[in-house]
């Protein structure tokens, strides 16, 4: 307990003097990744996620606030611990690509808890892809077979390359089998990833794509109860990283498959509303990821058969990426200080600004 209070005090002191609001745009994130490298950034993020999941009970957690709108959803994802508060604004509009707009777009903020001052405002469309892929592979380190060699990707949209690369950094992959209903998306994935020395196998359907797979990532976008994977299609024990079912009425796995597999989720309270397990009974309970990270429970495909990581994306993942990016932005002097919070002599005299 004493050590814990000591570390909280150190962190509080660390942020005490910081008052400027740093704004990070797309080009800032791009130059950060260029400086650090995609692999190193992903690995640092996995480490940061593990640190934060490890201190799960210190976070003030809530399921995200979702406004369901025609054709999509707009969500706010807040979370805080004793030192930092973050939130992400994110949408999910699966038909947006028809207008050449992203399905997912996001921005985020990091603030100091002691005074509420915003410290950073940041693009998060790219960062969401990074943090989702890092979270997927962090879970896979515990849940998938260590010697996994074949990755299957269903859905070759915006998230797909980030997913593939994160798995490539942690597993000795020999082959990636991929399928998307959109042939252009498949061609784009192949073009982007062909420089990596891995066998890329485009497939004609899901059945072909999941042949001999050790790990399956489903990252499709469609606001409906899809059955991309059905129980009868799964022939070998496999790790299923299901990230595309993340909203009420938006799932990717057949109910029978979910019922008959071991399931791990991020935050049960949120996942029961948004995840694959929304299809199961209201009192359904499964393991949460923090229990795995802390070693309180051990689950692996080798010992438990097929395991589903029912990922919907939880605010702690945005907290981790924002806190990491903030530290790196300071270190490399990236971003722009912006005057979005008034700085005046007499704070009671707000009127003097006009
Ligand atoms: N769990 C998380 O933390 C998290 C984070 C980010 C995104 N997501 C979800 O991941 C999904 C993918 O996001 P994105 O940004 O890559 O979206 P995207 O629109 O760029 O790509 C989705 C792809 O899925 C394909 N698709 C749709 N139905 C399909 C089907 N039946 N079979 C094969 N392919 C199909 C589309 O053609 C498209 O290329 C979305 O549903 C999004 O909400 C989850």
Coordinates of C-alpha atoms and ligand atoms in Angstrom, one line a residue:
X1 CA 0.0 0.0 0.0
X2 CA 2.8 2.4 1.0
X3 CA 4.6 1.7 -2.4
X4 CA 1.4 2.3 -4.2
X5 CA 0.8 5.7 -2.6
X6 CA 4.5 6.6 -3.3
X7 CA 4.1 5.9 -7.0
X8 CA 0.8 7.9 -7.2
X9 CA 2.6 10.8 -5.5
X10 CA 5.5 10.7 -7.9
X11 CA 3.0 10.7 -10.8
X12 CA 1.1 13.6 -9.3
X13 CA 4.3 15.7 -8.9
X14 CA 5.3 14.8 -12.5
X15 CA 2.2 16.4 -14.0
X16 CA 1.9 19.3 -11.5
X17 CA 3.9 21.9 -13.4
X18 CA 2.3 21.1 -16.8
X19 CA -0.2 23.6 -17.9
X20 CA 0.1 23.9 -21.6
X21 CA -2.4 22.2 -23.9
X22 CA -0.5 20.2 -26.6
X23 CA -2.4 19.5 -29.8
X24 CA -1.3 16.5 -31.9
X25 CA -2.5 16.3 -35.5
X26 CA -2.2 13.4 -38.0
X27 CA 1.2 14.6 -39.2
X28 CA 2.5 14.7 -35.6
X29 CA 1.5 11.0 -35.0
X30 CA 3.0 10.2 -38.4
X31 CA 6.3 11.8 -37.5
X32 CA 6.2 10.1 -34.0
X33 CA 5.9 6.7 -35.7
X34 CA 8.6 7.5 -38.1
X35 CA 11.0 8.4 -35.3
X36 CA 10.2 5.4 -33.1
X37 CA 9.3 2.8 -35.7
X38 CA 6.0 0.9 -36.1
X39 CA 7.2 -2.2 -34.3
X40 CA 8.8 -0.4 -31.4
X41 CA 5.7 1.8 -30.9
X42 CA 3.4 -1.2 -31.0
X43 CA 5.6 -3.0 -28.4
X44 CA 5.8 0.0 -26.1
X45 CA 2.0 0.3 -26.4
X46 CA 1.6 -3.4 -25.5
X47 CA 3.7 -2.8 -22.4
X48 CA 1.7 0.3 -21.4
X49 CA -1.6 -1.6 -21.9
X50 CA -0.3 -4.4 -19.6
X51 CA 0.7 -1.9 -16.9
X52 CA -2.7 -0.3 -17.0
X53 CA -4.7 -3.5 -17.1
X54 CA -2.6 -4.6 -14.2
X55 CA -3.9 -1.8 -12.0
X56 CA -7.5 -2.4 -13.1
X57 CA -9.2 -1.5 -9.8
X58 CA -7.6 1.9 -9.6
X59 CA -9.6 3.1 -12.6
X60 CA -13.0 4.8 -12.4
X61 CA -14.8 2.7 -15.2
X62 CA -18.0 3.0 -17.0
X63 CA -19.4 1.5 -20.2
X64 CA -19.1 4.1 -23.0
X65 CA -22.0 6.5 -23.7
X66 CA -23.5 5.6 -27.1
X67 CA -25.8 7.8 -29.2
X68 CA -27.3 5.5 -31.8
X69 CA -28.0 7.4 -35.0
X70 CA -29.2 6.5 -38.5
X71 CA -26.6 4.2 -40.0
X72 CA -24.2 4.2 -37.1
X73 CA -23.2 5.2 -33.6
X74 CA -21.3 8.1 -31.9
X75 CA -19.6 7.3 -28.6
X76 CA -17.8 8.9 -25.8
X77 CA -15.3 6.8 -23.8
X78 CA -14.2 8.3 -20.5
X79 CA -12.0 6.8 -17.8
X80 CA -9.7 8.1 -15.0
X81 CA -7.3 7.0 -12.3
X82 CA -5.8 9.2 -9.5
X83 CA -3.6 11.1 -11.9
X84 CA -5.0 11.3 -15.4
X85 CA -8.4 11.5 -17.1
X86 CA -9.0 10.6 -20.7
X87 CA -11.8 10.4 -23.1
X88 CA -12.2 9.5 -26.7
X89 CA -14.9 10.6 -29.2
X90 CA -15.4 7.9 -31.8
X91 CA -18.0 7.1 -34.4
X92 CA -18.9 3.8 -36.2
X93 CA -20.6 4.2 -39.5
X94 CA -20.1 1.0 -41.6
X95 CA -21.6 2.6 -44.8
X96 CA -19.2 5.6 -44.7
X97 CA -16.7 4.1 -47.1
X98 CA -19.4 4.3 -49.8
X99 CA -18.8 8.1 -49.5
X100 CA -15.1 7.6 -49.1
X101 CA -15.3 8.5 -45.5
X102 CA -13.8 6.3 -42.7
X103 CA -16.1 3.9 -40.8
X104 CA -14.3 4.9 -37.6
X105 CA -13.0 8.4 -36.9
X106 CA -11.8 9.5 -33.5
X107 CA -10.3 12.3 -31.4
X108 CA -9.2 12.2 -27.8
X109 CA -8.2 14.3 -24.8
X110 CA -5.9 13.7 -21.8
X111 CA -6.4 15.9 -18.7
X112 CA -4.8 16.3 -15.2
X113 CA -7.1 14.9 -12.5
X114 CA -5.9 17.2 -9.7
X115 CA -7.1 20.4 -11.5
X116 CA -9.0 19.2 -14.5
X117 CA -6.7 21.0 -16.9
X118 CA -6.6 19.5 -20.4
X119 CA -2.9 18.6 -21.3
X120 CA -3.4 17.1 -24.7
X121 CA -5.9 17.0 -27.5
X122 CA -5.1 14.5 -30.2
X123 CA -6.1 12.8 -33.4
X124 CA -7.2 9.2 -32.6
X125 CA -8.3 7.6 -35.9
X126 CA -4.7 6.3 -36.4
X127 CA -4.2 5.8 -32.6
X128 CA -7.4 3.7 -32.4
X129 CA -6.0 1.3 -35.0
X130 CA -2.7 1.1 -33.1
X131 CA -4.3 0.6 -29.7
X132 CA -6.8 -2.0 -31.0
X133 CA -4.1 -4.0 -32.7
X134 CA -1.8 -3.8 -29.6
X135 CA -4.7 -4.8 -27.4
X136 CA -5.5 -7.8 -29.7
X137 CA -2.0 -9.1 -29.6
X138 CA -1.5 -8.4 -25.9
X139 CA -4.5 -10.7 -25.3
X140 CA -3.2 -13.2 -27.8
X141 CA 0.1 -13.5 -26.0
X142 CA -1.8 -15.1 -23.1
X143 CA -4.6 -16.8 -24.9
X144 CA -3.3 -18.1 -28.3
X145 CA -1.0 -21.0 -29.0
X146 CA 2.6 -19.7 -28.6
X147 CA 3.7 -21.4 -31.8
X148 CA 0.8 -20.0 -33.9
X149 CA 1.9 -19.7 -37.5
X150 CA -1.2 -19.1 -39.6
X151 CA -3.2 -15.9 -39.2
X152 CA -6.6 -15.5 -40.8
X153 CA -8.0 -12.0 -41.4
X154 CA -11.7 -11.6 -42.2
X155 CA -12.2 -8.0 -43.2
X156 CA -9.4 -6.1 -45.0
X157 CA -10.4 -2.5 -44.2
X158 CA -8.7 0.2 -42.2
X159 CA -7.8 -1.9 -39.2
X160 CA -6.4 -4.9 -41.1
X161 CA -2.8 -3.9 -41.7
X162 CA -2.4 -2.8 -38.1
X163 CA -3.8 -6.1 -36.9
X164 CA -1.6 -8.1 -39.2
X165 CA 1.6 -6.2 -38.2
X166 CA 1.0 -6.5 -34.5
X167 CA 0.6 -10.3 -34.8
X168 CA 3.7 -10.4 -37.0
X169 CA 5.8 -8.7 -34.2
X170 CA 4.8 -11.3 -31.6
X171 CA 4.3 -14.6 -33.4
X172 CA 6.4 -16.5 -35.8
X173 CA 3.9 -16.2 -38.6
X174 CA 4.4 -18.2 -41.8
X175 CA 1.2 -17.3 -43.6
X176 CA -1.7 -14.8 -43.6
X177 CA -4.9 -15.9 -45.2
X178 CA -7.4 -13.1 -45.8
X179 CA -10.9 -12.5 -47.2
X180 CA -13.1 -9.5 -47.7
X181 CA -16.4 -9.1 -49.6
X182 CA -14.7 -6.1 -51.3
X183 CA -12.0 -7.2 -53.7
X184 CA -10.5 -3.7 -53.8
X185 CA -9.9 -3.9 -50.0
X186 CA -8.2 -7.2 -50.5
X187 CA -6.0 -5.8 -53.3
X188 CA -5.1 -2.8 -51.1
X189 CA -4.2 -5.1 -48.2
X190 CA -1.9 -7.2 -50.4
X191 CA -0.3 -4.2 -51.9
X192 CA 0.4 -2.6 -48.5
X193 CA 1.7 -5.8 -46.9
X194 CA 3.7 -7.5 -49.7
X195 CA 7.0 -6.0 -48.6
X196 CA 6.9 -8.2 -45.5
X197 CA 8.4 -11.6 -46.0
X198 CA 5.2 -13.6 -45.3
X199 CA 3.1 -15.7 -47.5
X200 CA -0.1 -13.7 -48.3
X201 CA -3.0 -15.9 -49.4
X202 CA -6.1 -14.1 -50.8
X203 CA -9.1 -16.3 -50.3
X204 CA -12.5 -16.6 -52.0
X205 CA -14.6 -17.1 -48.9
X206 CA -14.4 -17.3 -45.1
X207 CA -14.1 -21.1 -45.1
X208 CA -11.0 -21.0 -47.3
X209 CA -9.5 -18.1 -45.3
X210 CA -9.8 -20.0 -41.9
X211 CA -8.3 -23.2 -43.2
X212 CA -5.5 -24.3 -40.8
X213 CA -5.6 -21.0 -39.0
X214 CA -4.1 -20.8 -35.5
X215 CA -5.5 -17.2 -35.0
X216 CA -8.5 -15.7 -36.7
X217 CA -9.2 -12.0 -36.5
X218 CA -12.6 -10.9 -37.6
X219 CA -12.6 -7.1 -38.3
X220 CA -15.7 -6.6 -40.5
X221 CA -18.1 -3.7 -40.3
X222 CA -21.8 -4.2 -40.8
X223 CA -24.5 -3.1 -38.4
X224 CA -26.3 -6.5 -38.3
X225 CA -26.1 -9.9 -36.6
X226 CA -23.6 -11.4 -39.0
X227 CA -22.4 -15.0 -38.7
X228 CA -19.0 -14.7 -40.3
X229 CA -17.9 -17.7 -38.2
X230 CA -20.2 -20.5 -37.3
X231 CA -19.5 -23.4 -34.8
X232 CA -19.5 -26.0 -37.6
X233 CA -16.8 -24.1 -39.6
X234 CA -14.3 -24.3 -36.7
X235 CA -12.3 -27.6 -37.3
X236 CA -9.3 -27.1 -35.1
X237 CA -8.9 -25.3 -31.7
X238 CA -8.2 -21.7 -32.6
X239 CA -7.9 -18.3 -31.0
X240 CA -10.6 -16.0 -32.3
X241 CA -9.9 -12.3 -32.0
X242 CA -13.3 -10.9 -32.7
X243 CA -13.1 -7.1 -32.9
X244 CA -15.8 -6.1 -35.4
X245 CA -18.9 -6.9 -33.2
X246 CA -18.9 -3.8 -31.0
X247 CA -22.4 -2.4 -30.8
X248 CA -25.9 -3.5 -30.0
X249 CA -27.2 -5.4 -33.0
X250 CA -23.7 -5.6 -34.6
X251 CA -22.0 -9.0 -34.1
X252 CA -19.8 -11.3 -36.2
X253 CA -20.1 -14.8 -34.6
X254 CA -22.9 -17.3 -34.5
X255 CA -24.5 -17.6 -31.1
X256 CA -23.7 -21.4 -30.9
X257 CA -20.0 -20.7 -31.5
X258 CA -19.9 -18.2 -28.7
X259 CA -21.9 -20.5 -26.3
X260 CA -19.5 -23.4 -27.0
X261 CA -16.2 -21.5 -26.6
X262 CA -14.3 -20.1 -23.7
X263 CA -14.8 -16.3 -23.8
X264 CA -12.6 -13.5 -22.5
X265 CA -13.8 -9.9 -22.7
X266 CA -12.4 -6.5 -21.7
X267 CA -15.1 -5.1 -19.4
X268 CA -18.0 -7.4 -18.8
X269 CA -20.5 -4.6 -18.0
X270 CA -19.8 -3.0 -21.5
X271 CA -19.3 -6.2 -23.4
X272 CA -22.7 -7.6 -22.4
X273 CA -24.3 -4.6 -24.2
X274 CA -22.0 -4.5 -27.2
X275 CA -20.0 -7.7 -27.7
X276 CA -20.7 -11.1 -29.1
X277 CA -22.0 -12.1 -25.7
X278 CA -25.0 -9.7 -26.1
X279 CA -26.5 -12.8 -27.8
X280 CA -26.3 -14.8 -24.6
X281 CA -28.4 -14.8 -21.4
X282 CA -28.3 -11.5 -19.3
X283 CA -26.6 -13.2 -16.4
X284 CA -23.8 -14.7 -18.5
X285 CA -20.4 -14.2 -16.9
X286 CA -16.9 -14.7 -18.5
X287 CA -13.3 -13.9 -17.7
X288 CA -12.2 -10.3 -18.0
X289 CA -8.8 -9.5 -19.6
X290 CA -7.3 -7.9 -16.5
X291 CA -7.6 -11.3 -14.7
X292 CA -5.5 -12.9 -17.4
X293 CA -2.9 -10.1 -17.4
X294 CA -2.5 -10.3 -13.6
X295 CA -2.2 -14.1 -13.8
X296 CA -5.3 -14.6 -11.6
X297 CA -6.7 -16.9 -14.4
X298 CA -4.8 -18.9 -17.0
X299 CA -6.5 -19.6 -20.3
X300 CA -4.9 -20.8 -23.5
X301 CA -6.1 -22.5 -26.7
X302 CA -3.7 -25.4 -26.0
X303 CA -5.5 -26.3 -22.7
X304 CA -9.0 -24.9 -23.1
X305 CA -9.8 -25.5 -26.8
X306 CA -11.1 -22.6 -28.9
X307 CA -10.9 -19.2 -27.1
X308 CA -12.8 -16.1 -28.2
X309 CA -11.5 -12.7 -27.3
X310 CA -14.8 -10.7 -27.5
X311 CA -13.2 -7.3 -28.0
X312 CA -15.4 -4.2 -28.2
X313 CA -12.7 -1.6 -27.4
X314 CA -12.6 -0.3 -23.8
X315 CA -11.6 3.2 -22.6
X316 CA -8.6 1.9 -20.7
X317 CA -7.0 1.2 -24.1
X318 CA -7.4 4.8 -25.2
X319 CA -6.0 5.9 -21.8
X320 CA -2.9 3.8 -22.4
X321 CA -2.2 5.1 -25.9
X322 CA -2.9 8.7 -24.9
X323 CA -0.6 8.5 -21.9
X324 CA 2.2 6.9 -23.9
X325 CA 1.8 9.4 -26.8
X326 CA 1.8 12.3 -24.4
X327 CA 5.2 11.2 -22.9
X328 CA 6.7 10.6 -26.3
X329 CA 5.4 13.9 -27.7
X330 CA 7.1 15.7 -24.8
X331 CA 10.3 13.7 -25.3
X332 CA 10.5 14.4 -29.0
X333 CA 8.9 17.9 -28.8
X334 CA 6.1 17.0 -31.1
X335 CA 2.7 18.8 -31.4
X336 CA 1.7 22.4 -31.1
X337 CA 0.9 24.3 -27.9
X338 CA -2.5 25.9 -28.3
X339 CA -4.3 28.5 -26.5
X340 CA -7.6 26.8 -25.8
X341 CA -7.8 27.4 -22.0
X342 CA -7.6 31.1 -20.9
X343 CA -4.3 32.1 -19.2
X344 CA -4.9 35.4 -17.3
X345 CA -3.8 37.2 -14.1
X346 CA -7.1 37.2 -12.3
X347 CA -9.0 34.0 -13.1
X348 CA -12.2 35.6 -11.7
X349 CA -11.9 38.2 -14.3
X350 CA -12.8 36.0 -17.3
X351 CA -14.6 39.0 -18.8
X352 CA -11.3 40.8 -19.3
X353 CA -10.5 38.5 -22.2
X354 CA -13.1 40.2 -24.3
Ligands
LIG1 N1 -12.9 -3.8 -30.8 C1 -12.3 -2.6 -31.0 O1 -11.6 -2.1 -30.2 C2 -12.4 -2.0 -32.4 C3 -11.6 -0.9 -32.7 C4 -11.7 -0.4 -34.0 C5 -12.6 -0.9 -34.9 N2 -13.4 -1.9 -34.5 C6 -14.4 -2.5 -35.4 O2 -13.7 -3.2 -36.4 C7 -14.4 -3.3 -37.6 C8 -13.5 -2.9 -38.7 O3 -13.2 -1.6 -38.7 P1 -12.5 -0.9 -39.9 O4 -12.1 0.5 -39.4 O5 -11.4 -1.8 -40.5 O6 -13.7 -0.7 -40.9 P2 -13.7 -0.7 -42.5 O7 -15.0 -0.3 -42.9 O8 -12.5 0.1 -43.0 O9 -13.4 -2.2 -42.9 C9 -14.4 -3.2 -42.7 C10 -14.2 -4.2 -43.8 O10 -15.1 -5.3 -43.6 C11 -15.6 -5.8 -44.8 N3 -16.8 -6.7 -44.6 C12 -18.0 -6.3 -44.2 N4 -18.8 -7.4 -44.1 C13 -18.0 -8.5 -44.4 C14 -18.3 -9.9 -44.5 N5 -19.4 -10.4 -44.3 N6 -17.2 -10.7 -44.9 C15 -16.0 -10.2 -45.2 N7 -15.7 -8.8 -45.1 C16 -16.7 -8.0 -44.8 C17 -15.9 -4.5 -45.6 O11 -15.9 -4.8 -47.0 C18 -14.7 -3.7 -45.2 O12 -13.6 -3.8 -46.1 C19 -15.6 -2.3 -37.4 O13 -16.8 -3.1 -37.2 C20 -15.2 -1.5 -36.2 O14 -16.4 -1.0 -35.5 C21 -13.4 -2.5 -33.3

